[in-house]
CSV table of N, CA and C in Angstrom, one decimal:
chain,number,residue,atom,x,y,z
A,3,UNK,N,73.7,265.8,-59.5
A,3,UNK,CA,74.1,267.2,-59.3
A,3,UNK,C,73.1,267.9,-58.4
A,4,UNK,N,71.8,267.7,-58.6
A,4,UNK,CA,70.8,268.3,-57.8
A,4,UNK,C,70.9,267.7,-56.3
A,5,UNK,N,71.1,266.5,-56.2
A,5,UNK,CA,71.2,265.8,-54.9
A,5,UNK,C,72.4,266.4,-54.1
A,6,UNK,N,73.5,266.6,-54.8
A,6,UNK,CA,74.7,267.2,-54.2
A,6,UNK,C,74.4,268.6,-53.7
A,7,UNK,N,73.7,269.4,-54.5
A,7,UNK,CA,73.4,270.7,-54.2
A,7,UNK,C,72.5,270.8,-53.0
A,8,UNK,N,71.5,269.9,-52.9
A,8,UNK,CA,70.6,269.8,-51.7
A,8,UNK,C,71.4,269.4,-50.5
A,9,UNK,N,72.3,268.5,-50.6
A,9,UNK,CA,73.2,268.1,-49.5
A,9,UNK,C,74.0,269.3,-49.0
A,10,UNK,N,74.6,270.0,-49.9
A,10,UNK,CA,75.4,271.2,-49.5
A,10,UNK,C,74.5,272.2,-48.8
A,11,UNK,N,73.3,272.5,-49.3
A,11,UNK,CA,72.4,273.4,-48.7
A,11,UNK,C,72.0,272.9,-47.3
A,12,UNK,N,71.8,271.7,-47.2
A,12,UNK,CA,71.5,271.1,-45.9
A,12,UNK,C,72.6,271.3,-44.9
A,13,UNK,N,73.8,271.0,-45.3
A,13,UNK,CA,75.0,271.2,-44.4
A,13,UNK,C,75.2,272.6,-44.1
A,14,UNK,N,75.0,273.5,-45.1
A,14,UNK,CA,75.3,274.9,-44.8
A,14,UNK,C,74.2,275.5,-43.9
A,15,UNK,N,73.0,275.2,-44.1
A,15,UNK,CA,71.9,275.8,-43.3
A,15,UNK,C,71.9,275.2,-41.9
A,16,UNK,N,72.2,273.9,-41.8
A,16,UNK,CA,72.1,273.2,-40.5
A,16,UNK,C,73.2,273.5,-39.6
A,17,UNK,N,74.4,273.7,-40.1
A,17,UNK,CA,75.6,273.8,-39.3
A,17,UNK,C,76.3,275.2,-39.3
A,18,UNK,N,76.1,276.0,-38.3
A,18,UNK,CA,76.8,277.3,-38.3
A,18,UNK,C,78.3,277.0,-38.1
A,19,UNK,N,78.7,275.9,-37.6
A,19,UNK,CA,80.1,275.5,-37.4
A,19,UNK,C,80.5,274.4,-38.4
A,20,UNK,N,80.1,274.6,-39.6
A,20,UNK,CA,80.3,273.5,-40.6
A,20,UNK,C,81.8,273.3,-40.8
A,21,UNK,N,82.6,274.4,-40.9
A,21,UNK,CA,84.0,274.3,-41.2
A,21,UNK,C,84.7,273.5,-40.1
A,22,UNK,N,84.4,273.9,-38.8
A,22,UNK,CA,85.0,273.2,-37.7
A,22,UNK,C,84.5,271.7,-37.7
A,23,UNK,N,83.2,271.5,-38.0
A,23,UNK,CA,82.7,270.1,-38.0
A,23,UNK,C,83.4,269.3,-39.0
A,24,UNK,N,83.5,269.8,-40.2
A,24,UNK,CA,84.2,269.0,-41.3
A,24,UNK,C,85.6,268.7,-40.9
A,25,UNK,N,86.3,269.7,-40.4
A,25,UNK,CA,87.7,269.5,-40.0
A,25,UNK,C,87.8,268.4,-38.9
A,26,UNK,N,86.8,268.4,-38.0
A,26,UNK,CA,86.8,267.4,-36.9
A,26,UNK,C,86.5,266.0,-37.5
A,27,UNK,N,85.6,266.0,-38.5
A,27,UNK,CA,85.3,264.7,-39.1
A,27,UNK,C,86.5,264.1,-39.7
A,28,UNK,N,87.2,264.9,-40.5
A,28,UNK,CA,88.4,264.4,-41.2
A,28,UNK,C,89.5,264.0,-40.3
A,29,UNK,N,89.9,264.9,-39.4
A,29,UNK,CA,91.1,264.8,-38.5
A,29,UNK,C,90.8,263.8,-37.4
A,30,UNK,N,89.7,263.9,-36.7
A,30,UNK,CA,89.5,263.1,-35.5
A,30,UNK,C,88.8,261.8,-35.8
A,31,UNK,N,87.7,261.8,-36.6
A,31,UNK,CA,86.9,260.6,-36.9
A,31,UNK,C,87.4,259.9,-38.1
A,32,UNK,N,88.3,260.5,-38.9
A,32,UNK,CA,88.9,259.8,-40.1
A,32,UNK,C,87.7,259.5,-41.1
A,33,UNK,N,86.8,260.4,-41.2
A,33,UNK,CA,85.6,260.2,-42.1
A,33,UNK,C,85.6,261.3,-43.2
A,34,UNK,N,85.4,260.9,-44.4
A,34,UNK,CA,85.3,261.9,-45.5
A,34,UNK,C,83.9,262.4,-45.5
A,35,UNK,N,83.7,263.7,-45.2
A,35,UNK,CA,82.3,264.2,-45.1
A,35,UNK,C,81.5,264.1,-46.5
A,36,UNK,N,82.2,263.9,-47.6
A,36,UNK,CA,81.5,263.9,-48.9
A,36,UNK,C,80.9,262.5,-49.1
A,37,UNK,N,81.4,261.5,-48.4
A,37,UNK,CA,81.0,260.1,-48.7
A,37,UNK,C,80.0,259.5,-47.7
A,38,UNK,N,79.6,260.2,-46.6
A,38,UNK,CA,78.7,259.7,-45.7
A,38,UNK,C,77.3,260.1,-45.9
A,39,UNK,N,76.3,259.3,-45.4
A,39,UNK,CA,74.9,259.6,-45.7
A,39,UNK,C,74.4,260.8,-44.8
A,40,UNK,N,73.3,261.3,-45.1
A,40,UNK,CA,72.7,262.4,-44.4
A,40,UNK,C,72.4,262.0,-42.9
A,41,UNK,N,71.9,260.8,-42.7
A,41,UNK,CA,71.7,260.3,-41.3
A,41,UNK,C,73.0,260.2,-40.6
A,42,UNK,N,74.0,259.6,-41.2
A,42,UNK,CA,75.3,259.4,-40.5
A,42,UNK,C,75.9,260.8,-40.2
A,43,UNK,N,75.7,261.8,-41.1
A,43,UNK,CA,76.2,263.1,-40.9
A,43,UNK,C,75.5,263.7,-39.6
A,44,UNK,N,74.2,263.5,-39.5
A,44,UNK,CA,73.5,264.0,-38.4
A,44,UNK,C,74.0,263.4,-37.1
A,45,UNK,N,74.2,262.1,-37.1
A,45,UNK,CA,74.7,261.4,-35.9
A,45,UNK,C,76.1,261.9,-35.5
A,46,UNK,N,77.0,262.1,-36.5
A,46,UNK,CA,78.3,262.6,-36.2
A,46,UNK,C,78.2,264.0,-35.7
A,47,UNK,N,77.3,264.8,-36.3
A,47,UNK,CA,77.2,266.2,-35.8
A,47,UNK,C,76.7,266.2,-34.4
A,48,UNK,N,75.8,265.3,-34.0
A,48,UNK,CA,75.4,265.2,-32.6
A,48,UNK,C,76.5,264.9,-31.7
A,49,UNK,N,77.5,264.1,-32.1
A,49,UNK,CA,78.7,263.8,-31.3
A,49,UNK,C,79.5,265.0,-31.2
A,50,UNK,N,79.7,265.7,-32.3
A,50,UNK,CA,80.5,266.9,-32.4
A,50,UNK,C,79.9,268.0,-31.4
A,51,UNK,N,78.6,268.2,-31.5
A,51,UNK,CA,77.9,269.2,-30.7
A,51,UNK,C,78.1,268.9,-29.2
A,52,UNK,N,78.0,267.6,-28.9
A,52,UNK,CA,78.1,267.2,-27.5
A,52,UNK,C,79.5,267.6,-27.0
A,53,UNK,N,80.5,267.2,-27.8
A,53,UNK,CA,81.9,267.5,-27.4
A,53,UNK,C,82.1,269.1,-27.4
A,54,UNK,N,81.6,269.7,-28.3
A,54,UNK,CA,81.7,271.2,-28.4
A,54,UNK,C,81.1,271.9,-27.2
A,55,UNK,N,79.9,271.4,-26.8
A,55,UNK,CA,79.2,272.0,-25.7
A,55,UNK,C,79.8,271.7,-24.3
A,56,UNK,N,80.5,270.6,-24.2
A,56,UNK,CA,81.1,270.2,-23.0
A,56,UNK,C,82.6,270.6,-23.0
A,57,UNK,N,83.0,271.3,-24.0
A,57,UNK,CA,84.4,271.8,-24.2
A,57,UNK,C,85.4,270.6,-24.1
A,58,UNK,N,85.1,269.5,-24.7
A,58,UNK,CA,86.0,268.3,-24.7
A,58,UNK,C,86.6,268.0,-26.1
A,59,UNK,N,86.5,269.0,-27.0
A,59,UNK,CA,87.1,268.7,-28.3
A,59,UNK,C,88.6,268.7,-28.1
A,60,UNK,N,89.3,267.9,-28.9
A,60,UNK,CA,90.8,267.7,-28.7
A,60,UNK,C,91.7,268.9,-29.1
A,61,UNK,N,91.1,269.9,-29.8
A,61,UNK,CA,92.0,271.0,-30.3
A,61,UNK,C,91.2,272.2,-30.3
A,62,UNK,N,91.9,273.4,-30.1
A,62,UNK,CA,91.2,274.7,-30.1
A,62,UNK,C,90.7,275.1,-31.4
A,63,UNK,N,91.2,274.5,-32.5
A,63,UNK,CA,90.7,274.9,-33.9
A,63,UNK,C,89.3,274.5,-34.1
A,64,UNK,N,88.9,273.4,-33.4
A,64,UNK,CA,87.5,272.9,-33.6
A,64,UNK,C,86.4,273.8,-33.0
A,65,UNK,N,86.9,274.8,-32.3
A,65,UNK,CA,85.9,275.8,-31.7
A,65,UNK,C,85.7,277.0,-32.5
A,66,UNK,N,86.8,277.5,-33.2
A,66,UNK,CA,86.7,278.7,-34.0
A,66,UNK,C,87.8,278.6,-35.1
A,67,UNK,N,87.5,278.0,-36.2
A,67,UNK,CA,88.5,277.8,-37.2
A,67,UNK,C,89.1,279.0,-37.8
A,68,UNK,N,88.3,280.1,-38.0
A,68,UNK,CA,88.8,281.3,-38.5
A,68,UNK,C,89.8,282.0,-37.6
A,69,UNK,N,89.5,282.0,-36.3
A,69,UNK,CA,90.4,282.6,-35.4
A,69,UNK,C,91.7,281.8,-35.3
A,70,UNK,N,91.6,280.5,-35.3
A,70,UNK,CA,92.8,279.6,-35.3
A,70,UNK,C,93.6,279.9,-36.5
A,71,UNK,N,93.0,279.9,-37.7
A,71,UNK,CA,93.8,280.2,-38.9
A,71,UNK,C,94.5,281.5,-38.9
A,72,UNK,N,93.8,282.6,-38.4
A,72,UNK,CA,94.5,283.9,-38.3
A,72,UNK,C,95.7,283.8,-37.4
A,73,UNK,N,95.5,283.2,-36.3
A,73,UNK,CA,96.6,283.1,-35.3
A,73,UNK,C,97.8,282.3,-35.9
A,74,UNK,N,97.5,281.2,-36.6
A,74,UNK,CA,98.6,280.4,-37.1
A,74,UNK,C,99.3,281.2,-38.3
A,75,UNK,N,98.5,281.9,-39.0
A,75,UNK,CA,99.1,282.7,-40.1
A,75,UNK,C,100.1,283.8,-39.5
A,76,UNK,N,99.6,284.4,-38.4
A,76,UNK,CA,100.5,285.4,-37.7
A,76,UNK,C,101.7,284.8,-37.1
A,77,UNK,N,101.6,283.6,-36.6
A,77,UNK,CA,102.7,282.9,-36.0
A,77,UNK,C,103.7,282.5,-37.1
A,78,UNK,N,103.2,282.0,-38.2
A,78,UNK,CA,104.1,281.7,-39.3
A,78,UNK,C,104.8,282.9,-39.9
A,79,UNK,N,104.2,284.0,-39.8
A,79,UNK,CA,104.8,285.3,-40.3
A,79,UNK,C,105.8,285.8,-39.3
A,80,UNK,N,105.9,285.2,-38.1
A,80,UNK,CA,106.9,285.6,-37.1
A,80,UNK,C,106.4,286.6,-36.1
A,81,UNK,N,105.1,286.9,-36.2
A,81,UNK,CA,104.5,287.9,-35.2
A,81,UNK,C,104.3,287.3,-33.9
A,82,UNK,N,104.4,288.1,-32.8
A,82,UNK,CA,104.0,287.7,-31.5
A,82,UNK,C,102.5,287.7,-31.4
A,83,UNK,N,102.0,286.6,-31.0
A,83,UNK,CA,100.5,286.5,-30.9
A,83,UNK,C,100.2,286.1,-29.4
A,84,UNK,N,99.5,287.0,-28.7
A,84,UNK,CA,99.2,286.6,-27.3
A,84,UNK,C,98.1,285.5,-27.3
A,85,UNK,N,98.0,284.7,-26.3
A,85,UNK,CA,97.0,283.7,-26.2
A,85,UNK,C,95.6,284.3,-26.3
A,86,UNK,N,94.7,283.5,-26.8
A,86,UNK,CA,93.3,284.1,-26.9
A,86,UNK,C,92.8,284.5,-25.6
A,87,UNK,N,92.0,285.5,-25.6
A,87,UNK,CA,91.4,286.1,-24.3
A,87,UNK,C,90.5,285.1,-23.7
A,88,UNK,N,89.7,284.4,-24.4
A,88,UNK,CA,88.7,283.5,-23.8
A,88,UNK,C,89.3,282.1,-23.5
A,89,UNK,N,90.6,282.0,-23.4
A,89,UNK,CA,91.2,280.7,-23.1
A,89,UNK,C,90.9,280.3,-21.6
A,90,UNK,N,90.9,279.1,-21.4
A,90,UNK,CA,90.7,278.6,-20.0
A,90,UNK,C,92.0,278.8,-19.2
A,91,UNK,N,91.8,279.4,-18.0
A,91,UNK,CA,93.0,279.7,-17.2
A,91,UNK,C,92.8,278.9,-15.9
A,92,UNK,N,93.5,277.7,-15.8
A,92,UNK,CA,93.4,276.9,-14.6
A,92,UNK,C,93.9,277.6,-13.3
A,93,UNK,N,94.8,278.5,-13.5
A,93,UNK,CA,95.4,279.2,-12.3
A,93,UNK,C,94.3,280.1,-11.7
A,94,UNK,N,93.4,280.7,-12.5
A,94,UNK,CA,92.4,281.5,-12.0
A,94,UNK,C,91.4,280.7,-11.2
A,95,UNK,N,91.1,279.5,-11.6
A,95,UNK,CA,90.3,278.6,-10.8
A,95,UNK,C,90.9,278.3,-9.5
A,96,UNK,N,92.2,278.0,-9.5
A,96,UNK,CA,93.0,277.7,-8.2
A,96,UNK,C,92.9,278.9,-7.3
A,97,UNK,N,93.1,280.1,-7.8
A,97,UNK,CA,93.1,281.3,-7.0
A,97,UNK,C,91.7,281.4,-6.4
A,98,UNK,N,90.7,281.2,-7.1
A,98,UNK,CA,89.3,281.4,-6.6
A,98,UNK,C,89.0,280.3,-5.6
A,99,UNK,N,89.5,279.1,-5.8
A,99,UNK,CA,89.3,278.1,-4.8
A,99,UNK,C,90.1,278.4,-3.5
A,100,UNK,N,91.3,278.8,-3.6
A,100,UNK,CA,92.1,279.2,-2.4
A,100,UNK,C,91.4,280.3,-1.6
A,101,UNK,N,90.8,281.3,-2.3
A,101,UNK,CA,90.2,282.4,-1.6
A,101,UNK,C,89.0,281.9,-0.8
A,102,UNK,N,88.3,280.9,-1.2
A,102,UNK,CA,87.2,280.4,-0.5
A,102,UNK,C,87.6,279.7,0.8
A,103,UNK,N,88.8,279.1,0.7
A,103,UNK,CA,89.3,278.4,1.9
A,103,UNK,C,90.0,279.3,2.9
A,104,UNK,N,90.3,280.5,2.6
A,104,UNK,CA,90.9,281.4,3.5
A,104,UNK,C,90.0,281.5,4.8
A,105,UNK,N,90.7,281.6,5.9
A,105,UNK,CA,90.0,281.7,7.1
A,105,UNK,C,89.2,283.1,7.2
A,106,UNK,N,88.0,283.0,7.4
A,106,UNK,CA,87.2,284.2,7.6
A,106,UNK,C,87.4,284.8,9.0
A,107,UNK,N,87.3,286.1,9.1
A,107,UNK,CA,87.4,286.6,10.5
A,107,UNK,C,86.3,286.1,11.3
A,108,UNK,N,86.6,285.5,12.4
A,108,UNK,CA,85.6,285.0,13.3
A,108,UNK,C,85.3,286.0,14.4
A,109,UNK,N,84.0,286.2,14.5
A,109,UNK,CA,83.6,287.2,15.5
A,109,UNK,C,83.9,286.6,16.9
A,110,UNK,N,84.4,287.5,17.7
A,110,UNK,CA,84.8,287.0,19.1
A,110,UNK,C,83.6,286.4,19.8
A,111,UNK,N,83.8,285.3,20.4
A,111,UNK,CA,82.8,284.6,21.1
A,111,UNK,C,82.5,285.2,22.5
A,112,UNK,N,83.5,285.8,23.0
A,112,UNK,CA,83.4,286.4,24.3
A,112,UNK,C,84.0,287.8,24.3
A,113,UNK,N,83.5,288.7,25.2
A,113,UNK,CA,84.0,290.0,25.2
A,113,UNK,C,84.8,290.3,26.5
A,114,UNK,N,85.2,289.2,27.1
A,114,UNK,CA,86.0,289.4,28.3
A,114,UNK,C,87.5,289.4,27.9
A,115,UNK,N,88.3,290.1,28.7
A,115,UNK,CA,89.7,290.1,28.5
A,115,UNK,C,90.4,288.8,29.0
A,116,UNK,N,91.6,288.7,28.7
A,116,UNK,CA,92.3,287.5,29.2
A,116,UNK,C,92.4,287.4,30.7
A,117,UNK,N,92.6,288.6,31.3
A,117,UNK,CA,92.7,288.6,32.8
A,117,UNK,C,91.3,288.3,33.4
A,118,UNK,N,90.2,288.7,32.9
A,118,UNK,CA,88.9,288.4,33.4
A,118,UNK,C,88.6,286.9,33.3
A,119,UNK,N,89.0,286.3,32.2
A,119,UNK,CA,88.9,284.9,32.0
A,119,UNK,C,89.7,284.1,33.0
A,120,UNK,N,90.9,284.6,33.3
A,120,UNK,CA,91.8,283.9,34.3
A,120,UNK,C,91.2,284.0,35.7
A,121,UNK,N,90.6,285.1,36.0
A,121,UNK,CA,89.9,285.3,37.3
A,121,UNK,C,88.7,284.4,37.4
A,122,UNK,N,87.9,284.2,36.4
A,122,UNK,CA,86.8,283.3,36.4
A,122,UNK,C,87.3,281.8,36.6
A,123,UNK,N,88.4,281.5,36.0
A,123,UNK,CA,89.0,280.2,36.1
A,123,UNK,C,89.5,279.9,37.6
A,124,UNK,N,90.1,281.0,38.1
A,124,UNK,CA,90.5,280.9,39.5
A,124,UNK,C,89.4,280.7,40.5
A,125,UNK,N,88.3,281.4,40.3
A,125,UNK,CA,87.1,281.3,41.1
A,125,UNK,C,86.5,279.9,41.0
A,126,UNK,N,86.4,279.4,39.7
A,126,UNK,CA,85.9,278.0,39.5
A,126,UNK,C,86.7,277.0,40.3
A,127,UNK,N,88.0,277.1,40.2
A,127,UNK,CA,88.9,276.2,40.9
A,127,UNK,C,88.7,276.3,42.5
A,128,UNK,N,88.5,277.5,42.9
A,128,UNK,CA,88.2,277.7,44.4
A,128,UNK,C,86.9,277.1,44.8
A,129,UNK,N,85.9,277.1,43.9
A,129,UNK,CA,84.6,276.5,44.2
A,129,UNK,C,84.8,275.0,44.3
A,130,UNK,N,85.5,274.4,43.4
A,130,UNK,CA,85.8,273.0,43.4
A,130,UNK,C,86.5,272.6,44.7
A,131,UNK,N,87.5,273.4,45.1
A,131,UNK,CA,88.2,273.2,46.3
A,131,UNK,C,87.4,273.3,47.5
A,132,UNK,N,86.5,274.3,47.5
A,132,UNK,CA,85.6,274.5,48.7
A,132,UNK,C,84.6,273.4,48.8
A,133,UNK,N,84.1,272.8,47.7
A,133,UNK,CA,83.2,271.7,47.7
A,133,UNK,C,83.9,270.5,48.3
A,134,UNK,N,85.1,270.3,47.9
A,134,UNK,CA,85.9,269.1,48.5
A,134,UNK,C,86.1,269.3,50.0
A,135,UNK,N,86.4,270.6,50.4
A,135,UNK,CA,86.7,270.8,51.8
A,135,UNK,C,85.4,270.6,52.6
A,136,UNK,N,84.2,271.0,52.1
A,136,UNK,CA,83.0,270.8,52.8
A,136,UNK,C,82.7,269.3,53.0
A,137,UNK,N,83.0,268.5,51.9
A,137,UNK,CA,82.8,267.1,52.0
A,137,UNK,C,83.7,266.4,53.1
A,138,UNK,N,84.9,267.0,53.3
A,138,UNK,CA,85.8,266.5,54.3
A,138,UNK,C,85.5,267.0,55.7
A,139,UNK,N,84.5,267.9,55.8
A,139,UNK,CA,84.1,268.5,57.1
A,139,UNK,C,85.0,269.6,57.5
A,140,UNK,N,85.7,270.2,56.6
A,140,UNK,CA,86.6,271.3,57.0
A,140,UNK,C,85.8,272.6,56.9
A,141,UNK,N,86.4,273.6,57.6
A,141,UNK,CA,85.8,274.9,57.6
A,141,UNK,C,86.2,275.7,56.3
A,142,UNK,N,85.2,276.3,55.7
A,142,UNK,CA,85.5,277.1,54.4
A,142,UNK,C,85.2,278.5,54.7
A,143,UNK,N,86.2,279.4,54.1
A,143,UNK,CA,86.0,280.8,54.3
A,143,UNK,C,84.8,281.3,53.5
A,144,UNK,N,84.2,282.3,53.9
A,144,UNK,CA,82.9,282.8,53.4
A,144,UNK,C,83.1,283.3,51.9
A,145,UNK,N,84.2,283.9,51.6
A,145,UNK,CA,84.4,284.5,50.3
A,145,UNK,C,85.2,283.6,49.4
A,146,UNK,N,85.4,282.3,49.7
A,146,UNK,CA,86.1,281.4,48.9
A,146,UNK,C,85.2,280.9,47.8
A,147,UNK,N,85.6,281.0,46.5
A,147,UNK,CA,84.8,280.6,45.4
A,147,UNK,C,83.8,281.7,45.0
A,148,UNK,N,84.0,282.9,45.4
A,148,UNK,CA,83.1,284.0,45.1
A,148,UNK,C,83.9,285.0,44.3
A,149,UNK,N,83.3,285.5,43.2
A,149,UNK,CA,84.0,286.5,42.4
A,149,UNK,C,83.7,287.9,43.0
A,150,UNK,N,84.7,288.6,43.3
A,150,UNK,CA,84.5,289.9,44.0
A,150,UNK,C,84.7,291.0,42.9
A,151,UNK,N,83.7,291.8,42.8
A,151,UNK,CA,83.8,293.0,42.0
A,151,UNK,C,84.3,294.1,42.9
A,152,UNK,N,85.5,294.5,42.7
A,152,UNK,CA,86.2,295.4,43.6
A,152,UNK,C,85.4,296.7,43.9
A,153,UNK,N,84.7,297.2,43.0
A,153,UNK,CA,84.0,298.5,43.2
A,153,UNK,C,82.8,298.4,44.2
A,154,UNK,N,82.2,297.2,44.2
A,154,UNK,CA,81.0,297.0,45.0
A,154,UNK,C,81.3,296.8,46.5
A,155,UNK,N,82.4,296.1,46.8
A,155,UNK,CA,82.6,295.7,48.2
A,155,UNK,C,83.7,296.4,48.8
A,156,UNK,N,84.5,297.2,48.1
A,156,UNK,CA,85.5,298.0,48.7
A,156,UNK,C,84.9,299.3,49.3
A,157,UNK,N,85.5,299.6,50.4
A,157,UNK,CA,85.1,300.7,50.9
A,157,UNK,C,84.7,301.6,51.7
């Protein structure tokens, strides 16, 4: 009798999640918590804690038995029970991931207009053409391949 009392005190003081742990032992591990040794209980509890901390327990009731029982009682009574607030929402993760992949506004790399860029391209092509003409010994106009700023030379 004294030994059983010590064992119960040990279990009660050591495990704040004793109810969930005992349910897990019976349902998942198929072990009667009353028949295993103290050392075996500690080993099983270590497994339980690992699964609890990594959120890999097979059922929600092993995380909070009281809340689960209240919810099941309400469901059995025919009440509408919204899902728990702290439940994992995979869609929230997907939305967060998609928002990181959205294209960020890229700062313009150039401050020239499309027309100015086309003019530079035309001047570059003229320079290439002038270089080829010089190689062939042809006469090249003085302003060929030169970008003219209208305000400076007009006049």
